[in-house]
Amino acid sequence: MTATELKAEILRLTREYSNLVHAGNRPGDDPAHAPFTPGVSTVPYAGRVFTPDEVEAAVGSTLDFWLTLGPEGEAFEKELAGLLGVKHSLLVNSGSSANLVAFSALTTHKLPEHKRILPGDEVITVAAGFPTTVAPIIQQGAVPVFLDNDPATGNARMEQLEAAYVPGKTKAVMMAHTLGNPFDLGAALAFCKKYDLWLIEDNCDALGCTYSMPVEEAKSLGLDHLLKIAETGAHPFIRVEEGLLTAPTGSWGDISTQSFYPPHHLTMGEGGAVSIIRRPPLKTYAESFRDWGRDCWCPSGKDNTCNKRFGWQLGELPEGYDHKYIYSHLGYNLKPLDPQAAIGRQQLKKLPAFIEARKQNWETLRRGLADLEEFFQFSLPTHATGWSSPSTLNSQPSTYSWDSTGHRTDCSWFGFMLRVRPGSPFTHTALGRHLDEQKIGNRMLFGGNLLKQPVFVQLKKDRPNAIRTPLGSYPGADEIMNTALFLGTYPGLTPAMLDYEIETIRAFVKSF
Ligand SMILES: Cc1ncc(COP(=O)(O)O)c(C=O)c1O
């Protein structure tokens, strides 16, 4: 056999193997999905969803043995950037690394002085969420300033932005689109424009969400990068319809981040991405922090992209010192491997179906639990003021009422969050424990009020000025911490799993 024939045979056998052993990882609506036995099989809250395509891609790329970020990585970066409508996407090895790289890029001395984030500068964020949205701010010596969360959406209360602002100190807003619910981008963008601040969107839990705002407002906010793409009429997510500009979250601010850890909208095992939304030079800075802090921007395996490898004089190094080993930042090495990107490329093809499944699964849970409002408060998409369904059994879509901003959100849900009402005969912890016993995966909203986490309690003791809490108390974040639980919406859930979840919760509630 030739090498090509041998590879083809290995890949054929790989598919055959994957077909035999990975039935439980198939999309929930795939007839080949492993059967589900209520109470015996587990209903995960999230996990890898894949078919033999991903396994073949991983094995194929491993056989090629490029290993470090290479052709698959380059292709994935282009495909992701195209999907988001951003200038560049850079692969990293996790969503946490993506946040670290994104934030670090804004500390570079290559930015004009008034835009550079220096130690002691302030960055506005939100109290309840995932810790590594906030950690890079502190790791780089800047000060996170906390807003409270709106428990109904899980997102920051943007009306508090002005109270958090300090002229000359505030440099950026960095926060996540919580659980696949876009934060109020209109308010955040207007605030950042007013004070010339960076906006970093942690989009790790929200790939595939879209946000809409009136075109006139988008123009006044200077969102030309999106309006231009919308004008082409060729982008799957970025469009203008009935006077509204619609675009994915992660494409509105300055930099955005993704996670590709298994529970997220697409996976490559470990992985993440930093997207440079509209200012191309930020790519070079982000890349430098990702790649050891180097000044050189050659991709792995290439030399002399700048055509003057031995023609630079930087720092106090002698003229002609090898550009490959010139360092302009205190960097890291946060790259993933090429086989990961190969897996990610297959996942990207499935993304539209994954997004649709997440929406459908959320809808099924919402309808199935709709009459339990006495016990639970359910999440609302940002800008929605109410949810209604023609009938819980009807297949017609549910509808939302919307606030007066004219803005809309379309959620690619990471999870189905419910909050146990005060006065209910059970707590969210009791519900979580019961669901666990019934083999139903559930999670609290990550770190809850992060300010109550041991790391922040210790930080306040060790370095009281390392964080700022201008609001004093955080009742919204506390409510999330004390009452919220989320179930999965991931595309691996089958209709039988969703029915079992609904029945189990209904039976639990009725047992009191
Ligand atoms: C909002 C948010 N940001 C960042 C991360 C970190 O991603 P990773 O686990 O890939 O480091 C997570 C993880 O779930 C997250 O939920």
Short mmCIF file of C-alpha atoms and ligand atoms in Angstrom, two decimals:
data_model
loop_
_atom_site.label_atom_id
_atom_site.label_comp_id
_atom_site.label_asym_id
_atom_site.label_seq_id
_atom_site.Cartn_x
_atom_site.Cartn_y
_atom_site.Cartn_z
CA MET A 1 0.00 0.00 0.00
CA THR A 2 1.15 3.55 -0.66
CA ALA A 3 1.18 6.07 2.18
CA THR A 4 -1.93 7.73 0.73
CA GLU A 5 -3.79 4.43 0.53
CA LEU A 6 -2.70 3.51 4.02
CA LYS A 7 -3.92 6.83 5.41
CA ALA A 8 -7.26 6.44 3.64
CA GLU A 9 -7.65 2.96 5.14
CA ILE A 10 -6.76 4.19 8.64
CA LEU A 11 -9.34 6.96 8.31
CA ARG A 12 -11.97 4.53 7.04
CA LEU A 13 -11.34 2.27 10.04
CA THR A 14 -11.36 5.31 12.33
CA ARG A 15 -14.86 6.18 11.19
CA GLU A 16 -15.96 2.58 11.63
CA TYR A 17 -14.55 2.57 15.16
CA SER A 18 -16.14 5.91 16.04
CA ASN A 19 -19.50 4.70 14.74
CA LEU A 20 -19.26 1.77 17.14
CA VAL A 21 -18.11 3.54 20.30
CA HIS A 22 -19.31 7.15 20.17
CA ALA A 23 -23.07 6.78 19.73
CA GLY A 24 -23.65 8.57 23.06
CA ASN A 25 -21.84 11.67 21.80
CA ARG A 26 -23.97 12.20 18.71
CA PRO A 27 -26.35 15.13 18.37
CA GLY A 28 -29.56 14.56 20.32
CA ASP A 29 -31.70 14.49 17.18
CA ASP A 30 -29.49 11.92 15.43
CA PRO A 31 -31.34 8.59 15.10
CA ALA A 32 -28.01 6.85 15.76
CA HIS A 33 -27.77 8.47 19.26
CA ALA A 34 -27.38 5.86 22.04
CA PRO A 35 -30.72 5.01 23.68
CA PHE A 36 -31.58 6.77 26.93
CA THR A 37 -32.89 4.94 30.00
CA PRO A 38 -34.41 7.37 32.52
CA GLY A 39 -32.80 7.16 35.93
CA VAL A 40 -30.09 4.82 34.65
CA SER A 41 -28.37 6.85 31.95
CA THR A 42 -27.01 10.23 32.92
CA VAL A 43 -28.39 13.46 31.46
CA PRO A 44 -25.25 15.57 31.24
CA TYR A 45 -25.59 19.35 31.58
CA ALA A 46 -23.17 19.64 28.66
CA GLY A 47 -20.50 17.73 26.83
CA ARG A 48 -18.78 16.92 23.58
CA VAL A 49 -21.15 16.42 20.67
CA PHE A 50 -19.46 14.93 17.66
CA THR A 51 -19.70 12.35 14.90
CA PRO A 52 -17.01 10.31 13.14
CA ASP A 53 -16.08 13.53 11.25
CA GLU A 54 -14.25 14.99 14.24
CA VAL A 55 -12.50 11.72 15.09
CA GLU A 56 -11.36 11.34 11.49
CA ALA A 57 -10.08 14.92 11.48
CA ALA A 58 -8.14 14.39 14.71
CA VAL A 59 -6.55 11.17 13.48
CA GLY A 60 -5.82 12.61 10.03
CA SER A 61 -4.12 15.65 11.48
CA THR A 62 -2.21 13.53 13.97
CA LEU A 63 -0.96 11.30 11.15
CA ASP A 64 0.25 14.41 9.32
CA PHE A 65 2.08 15.16 12.59
CA TRP A 66 2.50 18.87 12.11
CA LEU A 67 1.59 19.06 15.82
CA THR A 68 2.07 22.74 16.62
CA LEU A 69 -0.43 25.29 15.36
CA GLY A 70 -0.21 25.03 11.57
CA PRO A 71 -2.40 24.67 8.49
CA GLU A 72 -5.53 23.54 10.35
CA GLY A 73 -5.12 26.32 12.89
CA GLU A 74 -4.67 28.93 10.19
CA ALA A 75 -7.79 27.69 8.38
CA PHE A 76 -9.84 27.59 11.59
CA GLU A 77 -8.82 31.15 12.49
CA LYS A 78 -9.98 32.39 9.09
CA GLU A 79 -13.25 30.46 9.26
CA LEU A 80 -14.07 31.71 12.76
CA ALA A 81 -13.19 35.30 11.86
CA GLY A 82 -15.47 35.02 8.81
CA LEU A 83 -18.32 33.68 10.88
CA LEU A 84 -18.05 36.47 13.43
CA GLY A 85 -17.34 39.15 10.84
CA VAL A 86 -14.17 40.26 12.63
CA LYS A 87 -10.76 41.25 11.30
CA HIS A 88 -8.82 38.34 12.84
CA SER A 89 -9.26 35.42 15.18
CA LEU A 90 -6.31 33.89 16.99
CA LEU A 91 -6.42 30.42 18.46
CA VAL A 92 -5.29 29.89 22.04
CA ASN A 93 -5.43 26.91 24.36
CA SER A 94 -8.47 27.95 26.43
CA GLY A 95 -11.10 30.61 27.01
CA SER A 96 -9.18 31.69 30.10
CA SER A 97 -6.05 32.13 27.99
CA ALA A 98 -8.14 34.06 25.48
CA ASN A 99 -9.22 36.49 28.20
CA LEU A 100 -5.63 36.81 29.41
CA VAL A 101 -4.29 37.47 25.91
CA ALA A 102 -7.13 39.86 25.01
CA PHE A 103 -6.62 41.93 28.13
CA SER A 104 -2.82 41.83 27.98
CA ALA A 105 -2.89 43.14 24.39
CA LEU A 106 -4.42 46.37 25.72
CA THR A 107 -1.50 46.91 28.11
CA THR A 108 1.09 47.20 25.33
CA HIS A 109 3.40 50.23 25.17
CA LYS A 110 2.69 50.25 21.43
CA LEU A 111 -0.72 51.83 22.08
CA PRO A 112 -1.09 55.59 22.47
CA GLU A 113 -0.57 56.49 26.13
CA HIS A 114 -4.22 57.40 26.81
CA LYS A 115 -5.45 54.04 25.46
CA ARG A 116 -2.88 51.82 27.15
CA ILE A 117 -4.10 50.03 30.31
CA LEU A 118 -1.51 50.56 33.02
CA PRO A 119 -1.27 49.12 36.55
CA GLY A 120 -3.78 50.94 38.74
CA ASP A 121 -6.12 51.75 35.84
CA GLU A 122 -9.69 50.59 36.26
CA VAL A 123 -11.76 48.14 34.23
CA ILE A 124 -15.50 47.79 34.72
CA THR A 125 -16.84 44.27 35.06
CA VAL A 126 -19.66 42.42 36.83
CA ALA A 127 -19.87 40.60 40.16
CA ALA A 128 -21.44 37.23 39.28
CA GLY A 129 -19.88 35.09 36.59
CA PHE A 130 -16.82 33.06 35.73
CA PRO A 131 -13.59 33.98 37.54
CA THR A 132 -11.29 34.10 34.55
CA THR A 133 -13.28 36.93 33.00
CA VAL A 134 -11.95 39.05 35.87
CA ALA A 135 -8.64 37.41 36.77
CA PRO A 136 -6.57 38.86 33.87
CA ILE A 137 -7.47 42.40 34.97
CA ILE A 138 -5.88 41.79 38.37
CA GLN A 139 -3.05 39.66 36.96
CA GLN A 140 -2.00 42.65 34.84
CA GLY A 141 -2.13 45.02 37.82
CA ALA A 142 -5.33 46.82 36.80
CA VAL A 143 -8.32 47.16 39.12
CA PRO A 144 -11.67 45.48 38.39
CA VAL A 145 -14.61 47.67 39.34
CA PHE A 146 -17.75 45.65 39.93
CA LEU A 147 -21.28 46.30 38.73
CA ASP A 148 -24.18 44.22 40.01
CA ASN A 149 -26.04 41.60 37.93
CA ASP A 150 -29.64 41.67 36.86
CA PRO A 151 -30.79 38.23 38.04
CA ALA A 152 -33.42 38.03 35.27
CA THR A 153 -30.82 38.08 32.50
CA GLY A 154 -27.70 37.15 34.46
CA ASN A 155 -25.99 40.18 32.89
CA ALA A 156 -24.57 43.43 34.24
CA ARG A 157 -26.88 46.24 35.28
CA MET A 158 -25.71 48.78 32.72
CA GLU A 159 -27.52 51.65 34.45
CA GLN A 160 -24.73 51.42 37.04
CA LEU A 161 -21.94 52.12 34.53
CA GLU A 162 -21.77 55.86 35.20
CA ALA A 163 -21.44 55.28 38.96
CA ALA A 164 -18.41 53.09 38.31
CA TYR A 165 -16.62 55.54 35.99
CA VAL A 166 -13.62 57.56 37.16
CA PRO A 167 -12.19 60.09 34.66
CA GLY A 168 -8.60 59.31 33.73
CA LYS A 169 -8.70 55.93 35.51
CA THR A 170 -11.38 53.88 33.75
CA LYS A 171 -9.94 52.37 30.58
CA ALA A 172 -12.19 49.47 29.62
CA VAL A 173 -15.32 47.42 30.12
CA MET A 174 -14.76 43.66 30.18
CA MET A 175 -17.62 41.27 30.84
CA ALA A 176 -19.30 38.09 29.62
CA HIS A 177 -22.51 37.46 27.72
CA THR A 178 -23.88 35.33 30.53
CA LEU A 179 -24.99 31.77 29.71
CA GLY A 180 -25.63 32.64 26.07
CA ASN A 181 -27.64 35.75 26.82
CA PRO A 182 -26.11 38.87 25.23
CA PHE A 183 -25.45 41.72 27.63
CA ASP A 184 -26.87 45.13 26.76
CA LEU A 185 -24.39 45.95 23.99
CA GLY A 186 -26.23 49.15 23.13
CA ALA A 187 -25.64 50.61 26.58
CA ALA A 188 -22.09 49.27 26.83
CA LEU A 189 -21.07 50.60 23.41
CA ALA A 190 -22.61 54.02 24.05
CA PHE A 191 -20.76 54.28 27.37
CA CYS A 192 -17.45 53.17 25.82
CA LYS A 193 -17.85 55.62 22.96
CA LYS A 194 -18.69 58.49 25.32
CA TYR A 195 -15.51 57.99 27.37
CA ASP A 196 -13.27 56.43 24.67
CA LEU A 197 -12.95 53.06 26.48
CA TRP A 198 -12.16 49.57 25.23
CA LEU A 199 -14.94 46.99 25.19
CA ILE A 200 -13.86 43.38 25.66
CA GLU A 201 -16.67 40.87 25.09
CA ASP A 202 -16.16 37.55 26.84
CA ASN A 203 -18.16 35.53 24.33
CA CYS A 204 -17.02 32.17 25.74
CA ASP A 205 -20.56 31.07 26.55
CA ALA A 206 -22.36 32.82 23.71
CA LEU A 207 -21.14 31.76 20.28
CA GLY A 208 -24.09 32.09 17.90
CA CYS A 209 -26.05 34.68 19.92
CA THR A 210 -27.09 37.72 17.96
CA TYR A 211 -27.84 41.28 19.02
CA SER A 212 -29.91 43.79 17.04
CA MET A 213 -30.13 47.56 17.21
CA PRO A 214 -31.60 50.29 15.02
CA VAL A 215 -29.34 51.11 12.07
CA GLU A 216 -29.32 54.82 12.91
CA GLU A 217 -28.01 54.03 16.37
CA ALA A 218 -25.39 51.67 14.93
CA LYS A 219 -24.24 54.51 12.67
CA SER A 220 -23.99 56.95 15.54
CA LEU A 221 -21.97 54.39 17.52
CA GLY A 222 -19.55 54.07 14.59
CA LEU A 223 -20.30 50.40 13.92
CA ASP A 224 -19.26 50.75 10.28
CA HIS A 225 -17.42 47.43 10.34
CA LEU A 226 -20.75 45.64 10.81
CA LEU A 227 -22.82 47.91 8.58
CA LYS A 228 -20.41 47.31 5.69
CA ILE A 229 -20.69 43.53 6.02
CA ALA A 230 -24.48 43.78 6.33
CA GLU A 231 -24.59 45.81 3.09
CA THR A 232 -23.13 42.87 1.15
CA GLY A 233 -26.17 40.78 2.09
CA ALA A 234 -23.91 37.72 2.00
CA HIS A 235 -23.16 37.09 5.68
CA PRO A 236 -25.13 34.36 7.49
CA PHE A 237 -25.47 36.36 10.75
CA ILE A 238 -24.80 40.02 9.92
CA ARG A 239 -27.68 41.73 8.19
CA VAL A 240 -29.96 44.74 8.12
CA GLU A 241 -33.69 44.02 8.15
CA GLU A 242 -36.53 46.41 8.82
CA GLY A 243 -34.15 49.09 10.03
CA LEU A 244 -32.38 46.80 12.49
CA LEU A 245 -28.72 45.80 12.30
CA THR A 246 -28.22 42.24 13.54
CA ALA A 247 -24.78 40.74 14.24
CA PRO A 248 -23.28 38.03 16.46
CA THR A 249 -22.09 38.79 19.95
CA GLY A 250 -18.32 38.91 19.88
CA SER A 251 -18.34 41.22 16.88
CA TRP A 252 -19.43 44.55 18.41
CA GLY A 253 -16.71 45.69 20.81
CA ASP A 254 -12.92 45.84 20.33
CA ILE A 255 -11.84 42.32 21.26
CA SER A 256 -13.83 39.20 22.03
CA THR A 257 -13.01 35.77 23.34
CA GLN A 258 -14.26 32.20 22.88
CA SER A 259 -13.85 28.95 24.80
CA PHE A 260 -13.81 25.59 23.09
CA TYR A 261 -13.84 23.47 26.26
CA PRO A 262 -16.40 20.64 25.87
CA PRO A 263 -19.48 22.30 27.46
CA HIS A 264 -19.21 25.25 25.08
CA HIS A 265 -20.92 25.82 21.76
CA LEU A 266 -18.20 24.01 19.90
CA THR A 267 -15.28 22.05 21.21
CA MET A 268 -11.74 21.01 20.42
CA GLY A 269 -11.11 19.56 23.91
CA GLU A 270 -9.17 22.48 25.30
CA GLY A 271 -9.10 25.64 23.23
CA GLY A 272 -10.16 29.21 22.85
CA ALA A 273 -9.89 32.18 20.54
CA VAL A 274 -9.25 35.90 20.67
CA SER A 275 -11.01 37.92 18.00
CA ILE A 276 -9.79 41.31 16.91
CA ILE A 277 -12.98 43.03 15.92
CA ARG A 278 -12.00 46.19 14.08
CA ARG A 279 -8.49 47.52 14.86
CA PRO A 280 -5.99 45.27 13.01
CA PRO A 281 -2.86 46.30 14.99
CA LEU A 282 -4.36 44.68 18.09
CA LYS A 283 -3.74 41.35 16.37
CA THR A 284 0.02 41.78 16.48
CA TYR A 285 -0.09 42.72 20.18
CA ALA A 286 -2.38 39.80 21.09
CA GLU A 287 -0.23 37.42 19.05
CA SER A 288 2.88 38.65 20.80
CA PHE A 289 1.40 37.95 24.26
CA ARG A 290 0.22 34.53 23.05
CA ASP A 291 3.61 33.68 21.54
CA TRP A 292 6.26 34.25 24.24
CA GLY A 293 6.07 38.07 24.03
CA ARG A 294 8.04 38.10 20.79
CA ASP A 295 8.17 41.03 18.39
CA CYS A 296 8.30 38.69 15.36
CA TRP A 297 4.99 37.57 13.89
CA CYS A 298 6.08 34.65 11.67
CA PRO A 299 3.71 31.69 11.87
CA SER A 300 5.09 28.44 13.25
CA GLY A 301 7.59 26.88 10.82
CA LYS A 302 8.13 30.11 8.82
CA ASP A 303 10.98 32.61 8.90
CA ASN A 304 11.51 36.15 7.68
CA THR A 305 7.87 37.13 7.04
CA CYS A 306 8.93 40.76 7.65
CA ASN A 307 11.71 40.47 5.04
CA LYS A 308 14.19 42.05 7.44
CA ARG A 309 14.84 39.32 9.98
CA PHE A 310 18.39 40.63 10.49
CA GLY A 311 17.51 44.28 9.85
CA TRP A 312 15.97 45.42 13.14
CA GLN A 313 17.37 47.47 15.96
CA LEU A 314 15.02 47.37 18.96
CA GLY A 315 15.51 48.04 22.67
CA GLU A 316 19.19 48.16 23.45
CA LEU A 317 19.97 45.13 21.31
CA PRO A 318 22.65 45.42 18.65
CA GLU A 319 21.47 46.24 15.12
CA GLY A 320 20.68 43.09 13.14
CA TYR A 321 19.85 40.96 16.16
CA ASP A 322 17.62 38.04 15.02
CA HIS A 323 14.03 39.36 15.03
CA LYS A 324 12.82 35.85 15.92
CA TYR A 325 14.33 36.33 19.36
CA ILE A 326 13.37 39.91 20.07
CA TYR A 327 10.80 40.32 22.87
CA SER A 328 8.64 43.40 23.23
CA HIS A 329 6.28 42.05 25.91
CA LEU A 330 6.30 39.81 28.98
CA GLY A 331 4.43 37.10 27.15
CA TYR A 332 3.21 33.55 27.55
CA ASN A 333 2.97 30.52 25.30
CA LEU A 334 -0.74 29.79 25.00
CA LYS A 335 -1.09 28.05 21.66
CA PRO A 336 -3.13 24.89 21.08
CA LEU A 337 -2.13 22.02 18.81
CA ASP A 338 -3.03 21.66 15.14
CA PRO A 339 -5.12 18.47 15.62
CA GLN A 340 -7.33 20.49 17.99
CA ALA A 341 -7.97 22.99 15.23
CA ALA A 342 -8.76 20.12 12.84
CA ILE A 343 -11.47 18.97 15.25
CA GLY A 344 -12.70 22.56 15.60
CA ARG A 345 -13.10 22.91 11.83
CA GLN A 346 -15.50 19.97 11.74
CA GLN A 347 -17.38 21.42 14.71
CA LEU A 348 -17.72 24.77 12.92
CA LYS A 349 -19.62 23.02 10.14
CA LYS A 350 -22.10 21.73 12.72
CA LEU A 351 -22.42 25.08 14.52
CA PRO A 352 -25.66 26.27 12.85
CA ALA A 353 -27.39 23.01 13.85
CA PHE A 354 -25.88 23.20 17.35
CA ILE A 355 -27.18 26.75 17.82
CA GLU A 356 -30.65 25.73 16.66
CA ALA A 357 -30.66 22.75 19.03
CA ARG A 358 -29.67 24.95 21.99
CA LYS A 359 -32.56 27.29 21.22
CA GLN A 360 -35.00 24.39 20.82
CA ASN A 361 -33.88 22.69 24.03
CA TRP A 362 -34.27 25.93 25.99
CA GLU A 363 -37.73 26.34 24.53
CA THR A 364 -38.73 22.77 25.45
CA LEU A 365 -37.62 23.28 29.05
CA ARG A 366 -39.29 26.69 29.26
CA ARG A 367 -42.61 25.32 28.05
CA GLY A 368 -42.39 22.16 30.10
CA LEU A 369 -41.85 24.10 33.32
CA ALA A 370 -43.99 27.13 32.44
CA ASP A 371 -46.70 26.44 35.01
CA LEU A 372 -44.21 26.23 37.88
CA GLU A 373 -43.84 30.03 38.12
CA GLU A 374 -45.00 29.77 41.74
CA PHE A 375 -41.65 28.14 42.54
CA PHE A 376 -39.30 29.43 39.88
CA GLN A 377 -38.33 32.62 38.13
CA PHE A 378 -37.09 31.95 34.63
CA SER A 379 -34.46 33.90 32.72
CA LEU A 380 -35.37 36.43 30.08
CA PRO A 381 -33.27 37.39 27.06
CA THR A 382 -31.75 40.84 27.54
CA HIS A 383 -34.23 43.57 26.45
CA ALA A 384 -37.18 41.15 26.73
CA THR A 385 -39.81 42.08 29.30
CA GLY A 386 -41.94 38.96 29.08
CA TRP A 387 -42.25 35.50 27.53
CA SER A 388 -45.40 33.88 26.30
CA SER A 389 -46.27 30.70 24.54
CA PRO A 390 -49.54 30.15 22.67
CA SER A 391 -49.80 26.82 24.48
CA THR A 392 -47.22 24.64 26.15
CA LEU A 393 -48.03 21.87 23.66
CA ASN A 394 -48.33 23.99 20.56
CA SER A 395 -45.45 23.85 18.09
CA GLN A 396 -45.81 27.55 17.26
CA PRO A 397 -42.82 29.57 18.49
CA SER A 398 -43.00 31.42 21.78
CA THR A 399 -42.99 35.18 21.69
CA TYR A 400 -41.38 37.89 23.74
CA SER A 401 -42.43 41.38 24.63
CA TRP A 402 -39.57 43.86 24.40
CA ASP A 403 -38.48 47.02 26.19
CA SER A 404 -38.64 50.43 24.53
CA THR A 405 -34.95 50.59 23.43
CA GLY A 406 -35.74 49.01 20.06
CA HIS A 407 -32.91 46.53 20.74
CA ARG A 408 -33.39 42.77 20.49
CA THR A 409 -31.43 39.67 21.41
CA ASP A 410 -31.52 36.14 20.04
CA CYS A 411 -29.95 33.75 22.51
CA SER A 412 -27.79 30.75 21.69
CA TRP A 413 -28.29 29.44 25.22
CA PHE A 414 -25.42 27.90 27.17
CA GLY A 415 -27.88 26.75 29.82
CA PHE A 416 -31.43 27.00 31.10
CA MET A 417 -31.27 29.06 34.27
CA LEU A 418 -34.01 29.10 36.86
CA ARG A 419 -34.08 30.84 40.21
CA VAL A 420 -35.91 29.28 43.14
CA ARG A 421 -38.34 31.88 44.48
CA PRO A 422 -38.02 33.06 48.05
CA GLY A 423 -40.59 31.19 50.15
CA SER A 424 -40.41 28.04 48.02
CA PRO A 425 -40.38 24.91 50.18
CA PHE A 426 -36.93 23.95 48.83
CA THR A 427 -33.65 25.65 48.04
CA HIS A 428 -31.63 25.59 44.84
CA THR A 429 -29.08 23.43 46.64
CA ALA A 430 -31.78 20.88 47.55
CA LEU A 431 -33.03 20.88 43.97
CA GLY A 432 -29.49 20.46 42.64
CA ARG A 433 -28.85 17.58 45.02
CA HIS A 434 -32.10 15.87 44.01
CA LEU A 435 -31.35 16.27 40.31
CA ASP A 436 -27.89 14.85 40.90
CA GLU A 437 -29.42 11.79 42.57
CA GLN A 438 -31.70 11.39 39.55
CA LYS A 439 -28.63 11.60 37.28
CA ILE A 440 -29.55 14.98 35.85
CA GLY A 441 -26.58 17.27 35.37
CA ASN A 442 -27.02 20.77 36.78
CA ARG A 443 -24.80 23.66 37.71
CA MET A 444 -24.90 26.88 39.73
CA LEU A 445 -24.03 30.03 37.83
CA PHE A 446 -20.27 29.47 37.93
CA GLY A 447 -18.70 31.38 40.83
CA GLY A 448 -21.93 33.13 41.92
CA ASN A 449 -21.02 36.48 43.49
CA LEU A 450 -17.28 36.29 42.85
CA LEU A 451 -16.63 38.79 45.65
CA LYS A 452 -17.68 36.07 48.13
CA GLN A 453 -15.23 33.51 46.71
CA PRO A 454 -12.25 32.65 48.94
CA VAL A 455 -9.81 34.12 46.43
CA PHE A 456 -11.50 37.54 46.50
CA VAL A 457 -12.02 37.50 50.28
CA GLN A 458 -8.30 36.87 50.64
CA LEU A 459 -7.44 39.51 48.05
CA LYS A 460 -9.46 42.12 49.95
CA LYS A 461 -7.37 41.27 53.05
CA ASP A 462 -4.02 41.14 51.27
CA ARG A 463 -4.43 44.06 48.86
CA PRO A 464 -7.60 46.07 49.62
CA ASN A 465 -7.01 48.35 46.63
CA ALA A 466 -6.73 45.48 44.14
CA ILE A 467 -10.48 45.64 43.48
CA ARG A 468 -13.17 48.33 43.79
CA THR A 469 -16.81 47.80 44.71
CA PRO A 470 -18.46 51.20 44.21
CA LEU A 471 -21.94 49.84 44.91
CA GLY A 472 -21.11 48.42 48.31
CA SER A 473 -23.61 45.59 48.14
CA TYR A 474 -24.48 43.29 45.24
CA PRO A 475 -28.03 42.00 45.76
CA GLY A 476 -28.44 40.80 42.16
CA ALA A 477 -25.23 38.77 42.25
CA ASP A 478 -26.22 37.45 45.69
CA GLU A 479 -29.63 36.41 44.38
CA ILE A 480 -27.97 34.46 41.59
CA MET A 481 -25.58 32.89 44.08
CA ASN A 482 -28.38 31.96 46.51
CA THR A 483 -31.17 30.86 44.18
CA ALA A 484 -29.98 30.06 40.64
CA LEU A 485 -29.37 26.73 39.03
CA PHE A 486 -28.99 25.86 35.39
CA LEU A 487 -29.77 22.80 33.34
CA GLY A 488 -28.12 21.95 30.06
CA THR A 489 -29.31 23.06 26.66
CA TYR A 490 -26.46 21.44 24.76
CA PRO A 491 -27.15 19.76 21.42
CA GLY A 492 -26.49 16.26 22.78
CA LEU A 493 -29.79 16.27 24.71
CA THR A 494 -32.42 13.96 23.26
CA PRO A 495 -36.18 14.59 23.49
CA ALA A 496 -36.40 11.70 25.99
CA MET A 497 -33.75 13.33 28.20
CA LEU A 498 -35.58 16.65 28.16
CA ASP A 499 -38.89 14.94 29.04
CA TYR A 500 -37.20 13.15 31.92
CA GLU A 501 -35.75 16.42 33.22
CA ILE A 502 -39.13 18.12 33.09
CA GLU A 503 -40.95 15.20 34.74
CA THR A 504 -38.33 14.93 37.47
CA ILE A 505 -38.53 18.62 38.35
CA ARG A 506 -42.32 18.59 38.30
CA ALA A 507 -42.40 15.52 40.58
CA PHE A 508 -39.89 17.14 42.94
CA VAL A 509 -41.89 20.33 43.23
CA LYS A 510 -45.14 18.42 43.78
CA SER A 511 -43.56 16.32 46.57
CA PHE A 512 -43.73 19.27 49.01
C1 LIG B 1 -17.76 33.29 30.66
C2 LIG B 1 -16.56 32.40 30.65
N1 LIG B 1 -15.36 32.92 30.35
C3 LIG B 1 -14.25 32.17 30.31
C4 LIG B 1 -14.30 30.82 30.57
C5 LIG B 1 -13.04 30.01 30.54
O1 LIG B 1 -12.96 29.11 29.49
P1 LIG B 1 -11.96 27.88 29.55
O2 LIG B 1 -12.59 26.85 30.43
O3 LIG B 1 -11.83 27.42 28.15
O4 LIG B 1 -10.68 28.36 30.13
C6 LIG B 1 -15.53 30.23 30.90
C7 LIG B 1 -15.59 28.79 31.18
O5 LIG B 1 -16.60 28.14 31.15
C8 LIG B 1 -16.68 31.04 30.94
O6 LIG B 1 -17.88 30.52 31.27
#
